[in-house]
Amino acid sequence: MNIHRTVYREDHEMLRETARRFFERECLPRQAEWDLAGRTDRQTWLKAGREGLLCVTIPTEYGGGGGDFGHSCVLAEELHKSGVSGFSLSVHSDITAPYIVRFGTEEQKQRWLPRICSGETIMAIAMTEPGTGSDLKSIRTSAVRDGNEWVINGSKTFISNGLNCDMVLVACKTDPNAGSKGVSLIMVETDRAGFRRGRKLNKVGQAAADTTEMFFDEVRVPVSNLLGEENKGFVCLMQELAQERLIIAVYSAAKLERLLEQTLEYVKARKAFDGTVWDFQNTKFKLADIKAQAVATRTLVDYYIGEHMRRRISVQEAAIAKLFATESLWKCIDDMVQLHGGYGYMLEYPIARAFTDYRITRVFGGTNEVQRDLIARKL
């Protein structure tokens, strides 16, 4: 892209090389197998843990990498540039595990984090329900205190890492009459009685991502599994969702750059009439627009990466990053599919795979309509 990036340090770039080699060596050769199985294999999770590629921002005393948000961004960029699909590392390392670091007690951190950092425990987060979507304050999954236990009932859907996970961070209503002020976060081990996984959901793309339904039927967990304060879970979610949305923007920017490179290679080699697809003025103008969009996206995202590394990004700024990056990516993917002609609709081509895999970026992490609403509140 010929952009001089200043947001990363030398230690970030060292991790980039390790990550790139790992994804090329351990993940890409397994992609077809993962797609057929509908999930990634646990051995790859354990290998990622041994290579120090899980939970890179978790303090070293709990088994993590002791890095900062820049290390998470480098991993996300390399994962998505590599073409690996469905390996939900960010859900585990950058979205779910940080809740424990930020809101957990010392006992909880010591109990849970070492196995999470090693890949022995795979994490998921369960917020969305069949009738709520992005409206988290309206969730109905309940947790009722009974002595020294919470009794959880309800269902969740669209849960990433749903088949593989060993522990789930569940958003529950502990005060059903208090709206957003009645939400709590409770950790649930998936081997507890009453916990049940539903079917693997048949998505448009990301076949290897084990996205499922979950059901909680009188699931009992100790009161010590409450994360943070009772009825303060919604506040915790709002604080941490900014990072989730920024991570989506980070890998959207990286994917856009990689797809532009691949499309340029294709149009310059693809014969058409008496020349190549590149020879048409329309092709050059389209790709010039995409290059400009990619540069704008990269510039904006890198600025917000730097802000978040200094813990200065706001909810609205994270919404701007996600909205701009994912809308740009989707518009450019659509144009690049067109430049591939019929081959752009064949899943063996990276652009077609991206067409199915990355449409979801405008939906998860809060739909882009939600992001627009968050931005508009500060206008």
PDB file of C-alpha atoms in Angstrom, residues 12 15 27 34 39 48 75 83 92 98 119 140 150 153 169 215 231 236 241 244 265 274 276 286 357 369-370 374:
ATOM      1  CA  HIS A  12       4.861  -5.518  17.218  1.00  0.00           C
ATOM      2  CA  LEU A  15       5.116 -10.733  16.443  1.00  0.00           C
ATOM      3  CA  CYS A  27      -3.931 -22.980   9.480  1.00  0.00           C
ATOM      4  CA  TRP A  34     -12.155 -27.061   8.936  1.00  0.00           C
ATOM      5  CA  ARG A  39     -15.122 -25.921  13.228  1.00  0.00           C
ATOM      6  CA  ALA A  48      -1.383 -21.185  19.036  1.00  0.00           C
ATOM      7  CA  LEU A  75      -2.397 -10.739  14.978  1.00  0.00           C
ATOM      8  CA  GLY A  83      -6.960 -15.930   3.924  1.00  0.00           C
ATOM      9  CA  HIS A  92     -11.291 -15.685  22.597  1.00  0.00           C
ATOM     10  CA  PRO A  98     -10.219  -8.974  28.688  1.00  0.00           C
ATOM     11  CA  GLY A 119      -5.671 -22.740  24.661  1.00  0.00           C
ATOM     12  CA  ARG A 140     -34.413 -12.429  28.796  1.00  0.00           C
ATOM     13  CA  TRP A 150     -26.915 -18.797  40.422  1.00  0.00           C
ATOM     14  CA  ASN A 153     -32.419 -20.204  32.344  1.00  0.00           C
ATOM     15  CA  LEU A 169     -19.364 -15.401  29.497  1.00  0.00           C
ATOM     16  CA  PHE A 215     -29.598 -23.301  25.931  1.00  0.00           C
ATOM     17  CA  ASN A 231     -26.538  -5.661  37.945  1.00  0.00           C
ATOM     18  CA  CYS A 236     -19.130  -3.514  31.529  1.00  0.00           C
ATOM     19  CA  LEU A 241     -17.653  -3.321  23.103  1.00  0.00           C
ATOM     20  CA  GLU A 244     -14.556  -5.390  19.853  1.00  0.00           C
ATOM     21  CA  GLU A 265      -2.704  -9.290  -9.880  1.00  0.00           C
ATOM     22  CA  ASP A 274      -6.974  -8.012 -27.397  1.00  0.00           C
ATOM     23  CA  THR A 276      -6.064  -7.623 -20.335  1.00  0.00           C
ATOM     24  CA  LYS A 286     -12.509   1.492 -10.250  1.00  0.00           C
ATOM     25  CA  ASP A 357     -17.063 -14.200   4.753  1.00  0.00           C
ATOM     26  CA  GLU A 369     -27.258   1.031  12.147  1.00  0.00           C
ATOM     27  CA  VAL A 370     -26.453   0.879  15.871  1.00  0.00           C
ATOM     28  CA  LEU A 374     -24.128   5.981  18.659  1.00  0.00           C
TER      29      LEU A 374
END
